[in-house]
Amino acid sequence: MPLARSLSVTSLSGLEEWDEEFDLEDAVLFEIALEVANKVGGIYTVIQTKARLTSEEWGENYFLVGPYVESNVRTQVELIEPTNPVLKRTIDKMNSSGCKYAAQCEEPPHIVAHFHEWLAGLGLVLCRQRQLPVATIFTTHATLLGRYLCAGNVDFYNNLAEFNVDKERAAAHCAHVFTTVSQITAIEAEHLLKRKPDIITPNGLNVKKFSAVHEFQNLHAQSKNRIQEFVRGHFYGHLDFNLDKCLFLFIAGRYEFSNKGADLFLEALARLNYLLRVNHSDVTVIAFFIMPARTNNFNVETLKGQAVRKQLWDTAQTVKERFGKKLYESLFSLPDVAKMLDKEDFTIMKRAIFATQRQSQPPICTHNMLEDNSDPILSCVRRIGLFNSSADRVKSSCHPPPSTSNGLRGLVRGCHLGVFPSYYEPWGYTPAECTVMGIPSISTNLSGFGCFMEEHIADPSAYGIYILDRRFRGVDESCNQLTSFLFQFCKQSRRQRIIQRNRTERLSDLLDWRYLGRYYISARHMALAKAFPDTYIYEPHEPTSTSGFRYPRPASVPPSPALSRHSSPHHSEAEDNDEDERYDEDLEAEKDRVNIRQPYSVPFKNKISSVQGANLNSDSVATDKN
């Protein structure tokens, strides 16, 4: 009987359980952001993935407001006529009057307006200036000043108290409720925006449940095979390493060279290359840089490499068919093995082998770079000398992001480790997506994701979440620590990596909107109570030192046992005698399940009737069944 994945934390730190509910029947929620149906960065993912849970809570009283971009409307928006007569009158009046007037209804509902980032914050300021009866929430996902200062190589976090700015404060101070996405961003906002956030609202994902426990392992194997096919073509003529002992690492995100830690990653790769060479390791590391640099098309060498790989495949298929026909005919009598392959077969194979020869080294980039001389990644590659030579045990490849989300998702699934040594990362969706897919990752204590996982996991590295210290260490010390993480990961056996992926995937419930969505729910109800105190009551509780939950240290640390046959799609005989440490995945998952409380529906304080003072209960919030 397959073991179901254990249920995860339900009472995260800082949020108490409530006994009653808010009545949202005559309340309306507007969520305003530049990235509504308009992908620019991570806010798009926040709104898109959270929409299902929010609509289950608010029903038809939930509206998203964003910029009208014709190309995005065609692909992401379904145009329908509003069923609510008040809403229809409002939209018709706005269309006919250039958005100058809005229709009024006899009994106006209680409105909650949730603004994301400073680009949408002007509407919040005007709401308060004009004294509109609207409960307002402002969520900052990153401060503009912080992002640019960090990109300018400023020692930002150790000098927060020294910065004195006036921008971006108006929305934060005007809002009834101010929230940020992580504790590290809360510290930044408190110093720069001069207001301490009321609630931390971590970003979540819609976690897909697999009926088979190890289906994600099979998906990893399939995606890894596709990456191996690319590597065969990209490194043709220099494929002098064993693909079965090749590890795929990647970094992805905005092209902010220092903020995303690409500079630290490249320096650590150079040091890792040295360690693998002096230790005569048979492991080869290929690092993928997936960042939106300015390119115009595939370069010739990349296209040629994939054409050569396709030609080799076609040649192998031709020889296989000829060999199969001869084998079939010879089975009617005693076969002569010497005649199975004739001179023509060898000639075909020799021609194919000679076609793979090339004098130049494999390219670093798959596309033509428009600013090759000034590109930060390529400049650093030239400085450290990682040119994909045969002597290097670490090789690299730079790509623009895939044109589809499925393409990027397949790359993430096929890699062994995601590396995100960010200096400025208010949350970090890519390492969160790695966790949901069961892919270990390296993050930092300056990223929202890293701080969140460090808070809720007793031993993050045992679960495949490596937390790099970039806040209290210098650059060289952090680089040495990152190099150590990478080198130790390279020394793991295949079975150790499989077990670690199992543990990483079990953390995915921590990042599900079914659990993290309650922070947004709490912020909205707090705003209603502040804006309409005669109608709503909200009584927040101060978190105690025992609130929340930390995943315990797993029974087997480090993840190095050899007795987990059922968890592996395949196993090699070379790993049979790795360690004597026993490991039972079912037992370990069962211990996690015992330590984790069962989920519950999120209740809230009642709305108070001004006439009778009676409690008016609404339907309880439905949980996301995705």
XYZ file of C-alpha atoms in Angstrom:
626
model
C 0.000 0.000 0.000
C 1.666 3.294 -1.053
C 2.325 5.719 1.745
C 0.421 9.006 1.444
C 2.445 12.144 1.963
C 2.243 13.371 5.519
C 0.079 16.380 6.346
C 1.986 19.473 7.243
C 1.994 22.356 9.680
C -1.368 24.010 10.248
C -0.675 26.556 12.982
C 2.279 28.547 11.780
C 4.017 30.903 14.173
C 2.381 34.240 14.859
C -1.183 33.158 14.065
C -3.589 31.818 16.655
C -6.622 29.604 16.094
C -9.968 31.433 15.978
C -13.285 30.112 17.200
C -15.784 32.113 15.139
C -16.280 33.493 11.634
C -16.627 36.783 9.778
C -19.756 37.339 7.719
C -18.507 38.399 4.270
C -21.895 38.338 2.538
C -22.097 42.129 2.145
C -18.344 42.757 1.855
C -16.430 43.135 -1.411
C -12.720 42.534 -1.982
C -10.729 44.377 -4.670
C -7.137 43.286 -5.224
C -5.128 45.822 -7.224
C -1.711 45.225 -8.758
C 0.294 45.984 -11.878
C 0.795 42.248 -12.403
C -2.844 41.154 -12.610
C -2.850 39.125 -15.854
C 0.441 40.876 -16.648
C 3.550 38.839 -15.879
C 6.487 40.987 -14.805
C 7.840 39.252 -11.710
C 6.823 37.184 -8.706
C 3.709 39.195 -7.813
C 2.028 37.692 -10.868
C 2.574 34.213 -9.400
C 1.303 35.324 -5.978
C -1.978 36.626 -7.383
C -2.466 33.827 -9.896
C -1.906 30.964 -7.453
C -3.810 32.608 -4.587
C -6.876 33.429 -6.702
C -8.556 30.051 -6.254
C -8.390 30.086 -2.462
C -9.522 33.722 -2.303
C -12.460 33.146 -4.655
C -13.581 30.195 -2.534
C -13.705 32.544 0.470
C -15.283 35.588 -1.223
C -17.197 34.016 -4.125
C -18.497 36.572 -6.630
C -17.476 39.421 -4.322
C -13.804 39.076 -5.302
C -12.394 41.317 -8.054
C -8.902 41.700 -9.480
C -7.924 45.070 -10.942
C -4.913 45.517 -13.194
C -3.681 47.213 -16.382
C -5.415 46.459 -19.653
C -2.774 44.925 -21.936
C -4.372 43.722 -25.152
C -1.962 40.831 -25.749
C -2.441 39.534 -22.190
C -6.223 39.900 -22.305
C -6.386 37.705 -25.390
C -4.497 34.843 -23.739
C -5.274 35.110 -20.014
C -8.681 36.748 -19.596
C -12.121 35.401 -20.422
C -14.361 38.347 -21.290
C -17.871 37.922 -19.784
C -20.747 40.209 -18.926
C -21.033 40.917 -15.174
C -24.053 39.296 -13.516
C -24.169 41.751 -10.625
C -26.440 44.665 -11.715
C -24.598 47.185 -9.543
C -21.261 46.133 -11.012
C -22.683 46.278 -14.528
C -23.991 49.816 -13.992
C -20.642 50.858 -12.589
C -18.661 49.472 -15.515
C -21.052 50.943 -18.082
C -20.853 54.355 -16.413
C -17.048 54.174 -16.269
C -16.826 53.166 -19.932
C -19.098 56.002 -21.038
C -17.488 58.637 -18.817
C -13.826 57.765 -19.085
C -13.708 56.199 -15.605
C -14.793 59.501 -14.048
C -17.963 58.352 -12.313
C -19.059 55.212 -10.524
C -22.635 54.070 -9.963
C -23.990 53.980 -6.432
C -26.107 51.251 -4.862
C -28.769 51.677 -2.182
C -26.862 49.735 0.458
C -23.162 50.058 -0.303
C -21.143 46.992 0.766
C -18.119 47.106 2.985
C -15.184 47.349 0.590
C -11.698 45.949 1.152
C -9.062 47.235 -1.292
C -5.781 45.329 -1.261
C -2.935 47.129 -3.062
C 0.275 45.337 -4.061
C 3.507 47.332 -4.354
C 4.101 51.055 -4.744
C 3.022 51.072 -8.400
C -0.572 50.472 -7.256
C -0.198 52.452 -4.023
C -1.371 55.756 -5.504
C -4.964 54.496 -5.433
C -4.610 53.732 -1.719
C -3.347 57.231 -0.945
C -6.223 58.811 -2.888
C -8.764 56.600 -1.098
C -7.586 57.900 2.262
C -7.194 61.492 1.053
C -10.784 61.547 -0.216
C -11.962 59.739 2.949
C -13.673 56.950 1.040
C -15.324 54.241 3.180
C -12.816 51.590 2.122
C -10.719 49.246 4.254
C -7.220 49.363 2.769
C -4.305 46.927 2.804
C -0.858 47.605 1.396
C 1.571 44.745 0.735
C 5.149 45.531 -0.175
C 6.935 42.641 -1.872
C 10.201 44.605 -2.021
C 11.205 48.205 -1.527
C 12.409 50.022 -4.600
C 15.301 51.626 -2.763
C 16.421 48.318 -1.253
C 16.510 46.581 -4.625
C 18.632 49.301 -6.238
C 20.977 49.773 -3.294
C 21.724 46.054 -3.154
C 22.351 45.992 -6.899
C 24.906 48.780 -6.328
C 27.066 46.621 -4.013
C 26.055 48.505 -0.869
C 26.357 46.726 2.495
C 22.608 47.120 2.796
C 21.420 44.971 5.706
C 24.217 45.941 8.068
C 23.503 49.659 7.524
C 19.711 49.761 7.402
C 19.475 52.284 10.225
C 21.645 54.755 8.272
C 19.301 55.168 5.320
C 16.777 57.990 5.519
C 14.322 58.145 2.618
C 10.898 59.659 2.073
C 9.714 57.707 -0.966
C 7.377 54.700 -0.821
C 6.157 55.630 2.676
C 2.825 57.219 1.795
C 0.998 53.980 0.917
C 2.473 52.120 3.890
C 1.402 54.821 6.362
C -2.018 55.460 4.832
C -3.087 51.804 4.795
C -5.251 50.404 7.585
C -3.117 47.238 7.448
C 0.471 47.033 6.224
C 1.968 43.634 5.301
C 5.180 42.253 3.825
C 6.016 38.833 2.427
C 8.835 37.854 4.793
C 10.559 38.679 8.039
C 13.677 39.977 6.288
C 11.539 42.389 4.232
C 9.712 43.429 7.404
C 13.029 44.549 8.912
C 13.798 46.461 5.727
C 10.351 48.102 5.647
C 10.540 49.107 9.299
C 13.760 51.044 8.649
C 13.026 52.444 5.186
C 9.252 52.945 5.282
C 9.186 53.731 9.008
C 6.285 51.401 9.770
C 6.398 47.931 11.258
C 4.239 45.504 9.270
C 1.057 44.346 10.978
C 1.224 40.843 9.491
C 3.783 38.813 7.547
C 2.072 37.215 4.519
C 4.367 34.484 3.100
C 3.883 33.518 -0.543
C 2.440 30.104 -1.302
C 1.755 27.747 -4.194
C -1.023 25.409 -5.240
C 0.577 22.078 -4.414
C -0.393 19.230 -6.710
C -0.944 15.904 -4.989
C 0.217 12.740 -6.729
C -1.735 9.524 -6.234
C 1.538 7.586 -6.385
C 3.971 8.698 -3.727
C 7.058 8.598 -5.927
C 5.546 9.973 -9.098
C 7.680 13.099 -8.699
C 10.794 10.868 -8.793
C 9.658 9.433 -12.113
C 9.038 12.945 -13.458
C 12.546 13.917 -12.344
C 14.014 10.953 -14.250
C 12.069 11.828 -17.403
C 13.084 15.487 -17.316
C 16.695 14.561 -16.574
C 16.755 12.365 -19.687
C 15.672 15.334 -21.795
C 18.437 17.483 -20.295
C 20.947 14.721 -21.036
C 19.860 14.755 -24.677
C 20.534 18.491 -24.810
C 23.953 17.975 -23.185
C 24.874 15.330 -25.765
C 24.285 17.835 -28.526
C 25.707 20.907 -26.798
C 28.966 19.203 -25.777
C 29.402 17.023 -28.870
C 33.056 16.396 -29.652
C 33.955 16.986 -25.997
C 31.635 14.480 -24.360
C 34.452 12.844 -22.412
C 32.480 12.569 -19.163
C 29.967 10.029 -17.900
C 26.421 11.406 -18.072
C 25.326 8.953 -15.363
C 27.750 10.713 -13.005
C 26.825 14.191 -14.129
C 24.998 16.601 -11.807
C 22.812 19.397 -13.147
C 22.658 22.659 -11.178
C 20.733 25.774 -12.122
C 20.061 29.354 -11.128
C 17.083 31.315 -12.473
C 15.327 34.624 -11.932
C 15.586 38.300 -12.831
C 18.860 39.291 -14.440
C 20.150 41.078 -11.344
C 23.702 39.788 -11.263
C 24.533 40.668 -7.641
C 21.052 40.637 -6.113
C 20.384 37.089 -7.316
C 23.838 35.897 -6.249
C 25.053 34.916 -9.715
C 28.433 36.494 -8.880
C 28.808 34.333 -5.775
C 27.618 31.227 -7.626
C 30.206 31.646 -10.399
C 33.037 32.168 -7.928
C 31.931 29.070 -5.968
C 31.828 27.065 -9.219
C 35.448 28.023 -9.942
C 36.487 26.826 -6.474
C 34.384 23.674 -6.841
C 36.106 22.967 -10.166
C 39.467 23.115 -8.399
C 38.327 20.780 -5.598
C 36.924 18.196 -8.011
C 40.119 18.216 -10.068
C 42.587 17.911 -7.174
C 40.473 15.156 -5.611
C 40.311 13.296 -8.957
C 36.520 13.127 -8.773
C 34.669 11.343 -11.552
C 31.661 13.666 -11.055
C 30.986 16.348 -13.651
C 28.857 19.389 -12.794
C 26.920 21.334 -15.423
C 25.504 24.651 -14.235
C 22.627 26.275 -16.130
C 22.127 30.045 -15.921
C 18.502 30.769 -16.823
C 18.288 34.547 -16.946
C 16.677 36.972 -19.413
C 19.774 38.473 -21.004
C 19.402 40.355 -24.293
C 19.636 37.854 -27.166
C 18.346 37.694 -30.711
C 18.404 34.005 -31.730
C 20.083 30.633 -31.312
C 23.745 30.714 -32.253
C 25.106 28.503 -35.032
C 27.110 26.190 -32.771
C 24.047 25.360 -30.662
C 21.933 24.518 -33.695
C 24.766 22.508 -35.213
C 25.226 20.544 -32.001
C 21.596 19.482 -31.857
C 21.692 18.625 -35.575
C 24.733 16.394 -34.988
C 22.984 14.701 -32.086
C 19.917 14.081 -34.270
C 22.122 12.689 -37.029
C 23.805 10.290 -34.598
C 20.382 9.136 -33.401
C 19.215 8.534 -36.972
C 22.422 6.624 -37.741
C 21.943 4.430 -34.676
C 18.359 3.719 -35.700
C 19.471 2.775 -39.243
C 22.166 0.382 -37.996
C 19.744 -1.066 -35.460
C 17.177 -1.844 -38.143
C 19.801 -3.457 -40.398
C 21.185 -5.475 -37.486
C 17.701 -6.538 -36.376
C 16.789 -7.788 -39.844
C 19.998 -9.799 -40.122
C 19.542 -11.210 -36.633
C 15.976 -12.274 -37.414
C 17.029 -14.046 -40.631
C 19.966 -15.783 -38.923
C 17.818 -17.168 -36.103
C 16.410 -19.811 -38.454
C 19.876 -21.369 -38.318
C 22.904 -21.067 -36.053
C 23.755 -17.318 -36.242
C 27.233 -16.141 -37.181
C 27.949 -13.171 -34.966
C 30.790 -12.004 -37.189
C 28.320 -11.381 -40.010
C 25.857 -9.388 -37.953
C 27.695 -6.128 -38.734
C 29.253 -5.849 -42.201
C 31.658 -3.241 -43.618
C 28.815 -0.982 -44.709
C 27.537 -0.782 -41.134
C 30.993 0.132 -39.854
C 31.353 2.736 -42.597
C 28.059 4.359 -41.606
C 29.112 4.485 -37.957
C 32.590 5.837 -38.734
C 31.125 8.657 -40.811
C 28.818 9.557 -37.953
C 31.691 9.526 -35.441
C 33.917 11.706 -37.645
C 31.038 14.184 -37.990
C 31.142 14.769 -34.219
C 34.724 16.017 -34.239
C 35.284 19.733 -33.690
C 38.231 21.897 -32.764
C 36.419 24.623 -30.835
C 35.210 24.250 -27.266
C 31.485 23.925 -26.490
C 29.825 27.354 -26.350
C 28.869 29.009 -23.068
C 25.682 30.542 -24.487
C 22.994 28.905 -26.558
C 21.931 32.250 -28.083
C 23.635 35.233 -29.700
C 24.263 37.811 -26.990
C 23.601 41.418 -27.974
C 25.973 42.801 -25.331
C 28.600 40.098 -25.194
C 31.457 42.313 -24.023
C 29.585 43.886 -21.115
C 27.403 40.972 -20.018
C 28.089 40.376 -16.275
C 27.920 36.563 -16.410
C 30.153 36.253 -19.476
C 32.619 38.768 -18.050
C 32.865 36.719 -14.861
C 33.232 33.475 -16.834
C 36.179 34.989 -18.694
C 37.763 36.115 -15.434
C 37.518 32.746 -13.674
C 38.346 30.764 -16.832
C 35.440 28.311 -16.953
C 35.412 27.759 -20.732
C 33.989 24.184 -20.844
C 37.405 22.680 -21.552
C 37.981 18.938 -21.264
C 40.058 19.409 -18.097
C 37.249 21.234 -16.298
C 35.003 19.186 -14.053
C 32.546 22.100 -13.879
C 30.915 23.297 -17.076
C 28.319 25.996 -17.683
C 25.587 26.922 -20.121
C 23.638 30.192 -20.313
C 20.056 30.258 -21.598
C 17.260 32.804 -21.762
C 14.134 31.575 -19.931
C 12.014 29.057 -21.887
C 9.089 30.582 -23.734
C 6.573 28.471 -21.786
C 6.155 27.780 -18.080
C 6.166 24.039 -18.811
C 9.630 24.392 -20.343
C 11.054 26.000 -17.208
C 9.205 23.526 -15.003
C 10.739 20.626 -16.932
C 14.228 22.074 -16.506
C 13.708 22.520 -12.761
C 12.421 18.963 -12.387
C 15.355 17.504 -14.299
C 18.090 19.249 -12.326
C 19.600 17.858 -9.146
C 20.028 21.129 -7.239
C 18.795 24.713 -7.477
C 21.302 27.339 -6.337
C 19.962 30.747 -5.239
C 22.621 32.585 -3.186
C 20.681 35.852 -3.334
C 21.739 38.990 -1.516
C 18.361 40.673 -2.045
C 15.379 38.312 -2.277
C 12.200 39.385 -0.428
C 10.704 35.912 -0.934
C 12.044 33.643 -3.691
C 9.504 31.651 -5.665
C 12.009 29.503 -7.581
C 13.415 27.691 -4.497
C 9.821 27.267 -3.287
C 8.905 25.638 -6.599
C 11.981 23.416 -6.278
C 10.747 22.242 -2.870
C 7.279 21.423 -4.199
C 8.880 19.384 -7.009
C 11.179 17.560 -4.577
C 14.371 19.250 -5.807
C 16.906 20.286 -3.119
C 17.981 23.920 -3.186
C 20.459 26.373 -1.713
C 19.019 29.629 -0.399
C 20.262 32.334 1.970
C 19.288 33.903 5.263
C 18.703 37.149 3.339
C 15.839 35.638 1.341
C 12.295 35.370 2.607
C 12.097 31.695 1.651
C 15.354 30.870 3.446
C 14.272 32.634 6.651
C 10.858 30.949 6.535
C 12.301 27.452 6.133
C 14.962 28.088 8.757
C 12.207 29.078 11.195
C 10.044 26.002 10.592
C 12.646 23.238 10.099
C 14.977 22.123 12.857
C 17.643 20.851 10.414
C 16.961 22.310 6.939
C 19.969 20.715 5.207
C 18.768 17.217 6.148
C 15.596 17.993 4.173
C 17.536 19.321 1.182
C 17.175 23.009 2.084
C 20.669 24.492 2.435
C 20.708 27.947 4.054
C 23.730 30.071 3.152
C 24.768 32.742 5.639
C 25.101 36.037 3.755
C 23.959 38.314 6.553
C 26.613 37.751 9.201
C 29.536 36.579 7.030
C 31.754 38.338 4.545
C 31.631 37.617 0.824
C 34.656 35.300 0.862
C 33.332 33.332 3.854
C 29.928 32.976 2.210
C 31.593 31.815 -1.000
C 33.576 29.183 0.909
C 30.396 27.984 2.607
C 28.612 27.732 -0.751
C 31.552 25.832 -2.219
C 31.401 23.438 0.733
C 27.669 22.854 0.165
C 28.274 22.109 -3.516
C 31.269 19.835 -2.883
C 29.434 17.823 -0.228
C 26.460 17.474 -2.581
C 28.788 16.145 -5.296
C 30.036 13.473 -2.892
C 26.551 12.062 -2.279
C 25.653 8.757 -3.865
C 22.664 8.409 -6.135
C 20.666 6.713 -3.404
C 21.448 9.511 -0.970
C 20.106 12.053 -3.449
C 16.916 10.016 -3.936
C 16.283 9.891 -0.199
C 16.984 13.602 0.106
C 14.476 14.364 -2.663
C 11.865 12.327 -0.779
C 12.434 14.459 2.285
C 12.402 17.716 0.321
C 9.081 16.860 -1.297
C 7.518 16.172 2.101
C 8.028 19.864 2.950
C 5.759 20.974 0.112
C 2.687 21.277 2.348
C 4.479 24.057 4.227
C 4.186 26.169 1.076
C 0.581 25.347 0.174
C -1.889 28.239 0.002
C -4.253 26.097 2.095
C -1.993 26.970 5.029
C -0.295 30.227 4.045
C -3.502 31.782 2.699
C -4.732 32.337 6.260
C -2.252 35.192 6.685
C -3.954 37.117 3.870
C -7.337 36.237 5.344
C -6.216 37.618 8.698
C -4.974 40.846 7.088
C -8.302 41.440 5.334
C -10.316 40.912 8.491
C -8.007 43.155 10.461
C -8.561 45.877 7.842
C -12.347 45.456 8.026
C -12.270 45.778 11.806
C -10.111 48.937 11.651
C -12.176 50.608 8.916
C -15.613 49.586 10.222
C -15.198 49.148 13.999
C -18.952 49.374 14.607
C -19.582 46.375 12.392
C -16.552 44.088 12.675
C -14.439 42.997 15.610
C -10.983 41.490 15.310
C -8.926 40.611 18.380
C -5.390 39.606 17.417
C -3.314 37.580 19.847
C 0.344 38.096 20.558
C 2.310 34.999 19.500
C 3.780 32.984 22.310
C 7.210 31.424 22.313
C 5.632 27.997 21.801
C 3.399 28.976 18.872
C 4.129 27.531 15.455
C 5.950 24.358 14.565
C 9.413 23.212 13.571
C 9.975 20.070 11.523
C 12.103 17.742 13.650
C 15.504 16.449 12.645
C 14.931 13.273 10.576
C 15.868 9.924 12.058
C 18.589 9.325 9.469
C 21.087 12.187 9.059
C 22.857 12.672 6.731
C 20.598 11.186 4.022
C 22.935 8.303 3.300
C 21.258 4.919 3.925
C 21.379 2.080 1.442
C 18.258 0.125 2.417
C 15.475 2.027 0.653
C 14.885 -0.101 -2.396
C 11.203 0.784 -2.855
C 11.925 4.525 -3.026
C 14.233 4.252 -6.035
C 13.135 3.771 -9.645
C 16.517 2.091 -10.270
C 19.574 1.286 -8.249
C 23.174 0.541 -9.081
C 25.228 -2.314 -7.715
C 28.036 0.133 -6.952
C 25.918 1.644 -4.189
C 24.926 -1.589 -2.482
C 27.663 -1.289 0.133
C 27.651 2.485 0.609
C 26.657 2.580 4.275
C 25.289 0.239 6.867
C 22.896 2.864 8.177
C 19.335 1.600 7.972
C 16.559 3.678 6.514
C 12.829 3.072 6.341
C 11.046 5.802 4.423
C 7.583 4.698 5.565
C 8.665 4.866 9.203
C 10.302 8.279 8.755
C 7.243 9.723 7.039
C 5.028 8.262 9.770
C 7.084 10.080 12.407
C 6.595 13.326 10.478
C 2.851 12.681 10.404
C 2.715 12.171 14.176
C 4.537 15.459 14.773
C 2.310 17.463 12.443
C -1.129 18.547 13.578
C -4.140 17.862 11.381
C -5.463 20.716 9.197
C -8.525 22.661 10.194
C -10.843 25.164 8.558
C -9.856 28.738 9.278
C -12.550 30.430 11.423
C -12.906 34.158 12.167
C -14.683 36.540 14.532
C -18.323 37.218 13.753
C -19.748 40.355 12.292
C -21.948 42.049 14.921
C -25.534 42.981 14.057
C -26.157 46.650 14.945
C -29.823 45.876 15.679
C -29.840 42.676 17.702
C -26.146 42.066 18.376
C -26.650 38.543 17.103
C -23.948 36.548 15.347
C -24.452 36.123 11.618
C -22.450 33.125 10.421
C -21.300 32.704 6.868
C -20.176 29.486 5.262
C -16.808 28.316 6.448
C -13.857 28.813 4.174
C -13.375 25.906 1.808
C -9.941 24.395 1.542
C -8.122 24.183 -1.768
C -8.554 20.717 -3.251
C -5.983 21.185 -5.955
